[in-house]
XYZ file of C-alpha atoms in Angstrom:
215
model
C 116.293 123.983 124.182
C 119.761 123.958 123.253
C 120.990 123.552 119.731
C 121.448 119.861 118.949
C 122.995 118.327 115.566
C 120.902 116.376 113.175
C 121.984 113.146 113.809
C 121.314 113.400 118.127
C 118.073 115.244 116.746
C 117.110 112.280 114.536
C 117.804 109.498 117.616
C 115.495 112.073 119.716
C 112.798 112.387 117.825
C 112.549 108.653 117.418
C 112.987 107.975 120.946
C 110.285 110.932 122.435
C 108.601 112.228 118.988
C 106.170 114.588 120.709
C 108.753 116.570 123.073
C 110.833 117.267 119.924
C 108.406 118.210 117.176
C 109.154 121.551 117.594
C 112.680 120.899 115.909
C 111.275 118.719 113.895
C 108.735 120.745 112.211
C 112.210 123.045 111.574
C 114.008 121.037 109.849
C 110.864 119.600 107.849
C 110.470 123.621 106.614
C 114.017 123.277 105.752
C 113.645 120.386 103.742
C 110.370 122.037 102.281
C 112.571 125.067 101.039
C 115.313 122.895 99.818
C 113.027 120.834 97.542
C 111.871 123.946 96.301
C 115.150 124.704 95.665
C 115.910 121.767 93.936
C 113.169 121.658 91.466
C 114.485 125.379 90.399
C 118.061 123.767 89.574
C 117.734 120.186 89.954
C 121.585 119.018 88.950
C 122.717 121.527 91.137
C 124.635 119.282 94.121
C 123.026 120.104 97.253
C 124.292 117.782 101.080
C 122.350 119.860 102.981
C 119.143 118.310 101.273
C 121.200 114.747 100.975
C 120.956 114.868 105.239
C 117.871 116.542 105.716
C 116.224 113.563 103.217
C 118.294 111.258 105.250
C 116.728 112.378 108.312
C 113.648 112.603 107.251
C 113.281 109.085 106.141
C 114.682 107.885 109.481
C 111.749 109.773 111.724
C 108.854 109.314 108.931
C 107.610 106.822 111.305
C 107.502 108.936 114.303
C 105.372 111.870 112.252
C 103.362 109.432 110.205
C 101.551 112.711 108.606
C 104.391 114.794 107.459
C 106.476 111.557 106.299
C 103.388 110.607 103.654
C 104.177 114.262 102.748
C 107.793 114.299 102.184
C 107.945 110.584 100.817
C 105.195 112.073 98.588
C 107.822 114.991 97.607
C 110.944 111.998 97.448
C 108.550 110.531 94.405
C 107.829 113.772 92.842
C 111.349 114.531 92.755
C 112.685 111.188 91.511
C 110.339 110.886 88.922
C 110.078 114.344 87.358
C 113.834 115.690 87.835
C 115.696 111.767 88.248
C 117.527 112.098 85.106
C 118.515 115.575 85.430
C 119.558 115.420 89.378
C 123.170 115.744 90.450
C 124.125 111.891 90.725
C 125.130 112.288 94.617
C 121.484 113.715 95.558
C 119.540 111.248 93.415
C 121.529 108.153 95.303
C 120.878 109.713 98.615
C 116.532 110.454 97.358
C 116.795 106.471 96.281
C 117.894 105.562 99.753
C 115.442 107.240 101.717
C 112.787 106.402 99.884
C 113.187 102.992 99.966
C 113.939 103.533 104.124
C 110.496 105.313 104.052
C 109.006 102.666 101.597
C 110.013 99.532 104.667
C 108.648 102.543 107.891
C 105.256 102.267 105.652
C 105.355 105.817 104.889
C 105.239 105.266 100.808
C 103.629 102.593 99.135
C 105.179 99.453 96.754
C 103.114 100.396 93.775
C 104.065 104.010 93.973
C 107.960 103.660 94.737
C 108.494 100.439 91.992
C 107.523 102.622 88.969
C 109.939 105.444 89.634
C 112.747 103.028 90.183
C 112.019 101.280 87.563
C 112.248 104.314 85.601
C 116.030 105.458 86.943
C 117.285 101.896 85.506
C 117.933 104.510 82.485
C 120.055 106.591 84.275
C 123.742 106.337 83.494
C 124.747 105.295 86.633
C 125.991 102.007 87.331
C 126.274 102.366 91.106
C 122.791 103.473 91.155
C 121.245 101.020 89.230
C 123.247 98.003 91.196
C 121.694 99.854 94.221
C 118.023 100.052 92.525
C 117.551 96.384 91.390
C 118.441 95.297 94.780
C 116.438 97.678 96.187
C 113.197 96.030 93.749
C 113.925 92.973 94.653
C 114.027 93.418 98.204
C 110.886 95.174 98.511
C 109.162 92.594 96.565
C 110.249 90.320 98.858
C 109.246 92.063 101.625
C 105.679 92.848 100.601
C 105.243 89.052 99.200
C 106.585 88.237 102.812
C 103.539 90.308 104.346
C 100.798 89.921 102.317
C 100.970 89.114 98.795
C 98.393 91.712 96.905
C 97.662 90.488 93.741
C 95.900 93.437 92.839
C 99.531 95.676 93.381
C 101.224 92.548 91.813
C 99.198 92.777 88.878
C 99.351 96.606 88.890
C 103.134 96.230 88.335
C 103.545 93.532 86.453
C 101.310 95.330 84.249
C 103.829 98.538 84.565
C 107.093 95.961 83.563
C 105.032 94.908 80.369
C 104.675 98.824 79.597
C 108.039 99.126 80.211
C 109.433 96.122 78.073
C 107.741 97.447 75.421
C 108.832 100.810 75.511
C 111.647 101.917 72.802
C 114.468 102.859 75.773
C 116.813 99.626 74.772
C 118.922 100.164 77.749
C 115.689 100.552 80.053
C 114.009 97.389 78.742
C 117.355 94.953 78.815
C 117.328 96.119 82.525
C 113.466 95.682 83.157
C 113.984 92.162 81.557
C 116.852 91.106 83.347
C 115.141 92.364 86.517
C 112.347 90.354 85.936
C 114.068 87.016 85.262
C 115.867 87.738 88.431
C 112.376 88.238 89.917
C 111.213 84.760 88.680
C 114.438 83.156 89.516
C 114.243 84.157 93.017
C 110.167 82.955 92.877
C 109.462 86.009 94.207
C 107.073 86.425 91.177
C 107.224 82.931 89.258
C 103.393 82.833 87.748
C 102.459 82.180 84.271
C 101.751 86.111 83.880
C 105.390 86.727 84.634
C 106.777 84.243 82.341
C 104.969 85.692 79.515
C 106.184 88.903 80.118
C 109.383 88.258 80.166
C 108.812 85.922 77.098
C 107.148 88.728 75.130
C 110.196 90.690 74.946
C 111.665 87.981 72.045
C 109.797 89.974 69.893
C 111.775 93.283 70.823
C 113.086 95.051 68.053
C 116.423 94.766 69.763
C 118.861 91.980 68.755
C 120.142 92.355 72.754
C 116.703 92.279 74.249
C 115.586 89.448 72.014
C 118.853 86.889 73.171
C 118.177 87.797 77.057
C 114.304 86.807 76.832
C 114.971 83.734 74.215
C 117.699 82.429 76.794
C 115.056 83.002 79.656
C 112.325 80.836 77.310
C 114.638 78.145 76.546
């Protein structure tokens, strides 16, 4: 078969996966070998693994077994090199993995925490993009089936989080989670007192957000 670009690839593989997972399977070595890569020099800038992580999220559907594998390697990546990665590739890793979160190829309750945890980063951009990208999600998976186990389970996380020492991190958590309770997406008592909970923040900052949430 004759060489075809990515993006014709991509539309072909979604349209007849089984005549083209030949060239798949290529390009998913590729983006094996460039995640390998990555982890060696992780705020080194890399588009080829910005497009092969776009494509890959776009076909995870297709090849349910080797998307569970590279959304697996989108987490791993995200949470143990976030901070560190080149501020172009981390965007692009967000953005799939939230594609592959909605294609059912990563779970809620293992994409929330490491978002959560790039509300750190120094990125403003990014962050705008994460919080919608929470909110969303929640949305979508209260809009399915609401889990009150995985609600729980991350609600649980947000308390860990509000706690934590990271001013910066826990003004965002907090704010995220009013926003959460604004939108009733999660408006329960558990919610409320986790946002309320954070008036006790060492934090002057963190203390006025939750007391003006209370009040």
């Amino acid at each position: 078969m004759a060489s075809i670009g990515l993006q014709e690839l991509q539309s072909s593989c979604r349209r007849d996966p089984d005549s083209y997972r030949t060239e798949f399977l290529t390009q998913y070595g590729q983006f094996q070998a460039l995640v390998a890569s990555t982890e060696l020099r992780p705020s080194m800038e890399s588009k080829a693994l910005e497009n092969l992580s776009s494509f890959m999220a776009h076909v995870s559907s297709a090849y349910p077994l080797e998307g569970r594998r590279v959304a697996d390697l989108h987490i791993r990546l995200l949470k143990e090199y976030g901070a560190s990665m080149h501020h172009d590739l981390r965007r692009s890793l967000v953005k799939s993995t939230t594609i592959m979160y909605r294609k059912d190829a990563i779970s809620i309750e293992s994409m929330v925490p490491v978002l959560f945890q790039l509300l750190s980063v120094r990125d403003k951009e990014l962050r705008k993009s994460i919080s919608a990208s929470i909110i969303s999600s929640l949305q979508h998976a209260n809009r399915k089936h609401r889990n009150e186990a995985v609600v729980r389970s991350l609600q649980k996380f947000m308390y860990k989080t509000i706690e934590g020492s990271d001013v910066a991190l826990v003004k965002r958590s907090v704010g995220l989670g009013i926003e959460l309770f604004r939108r009733q997406i999660w408006c329960d008592e558990k919610t409320a007192n986790v946002i309320g909970s954070a008036v006790f923040h060492p934090s002057p900052e963190v203390m006025i957000i939750a007391a003006r949430f209370v009040l």
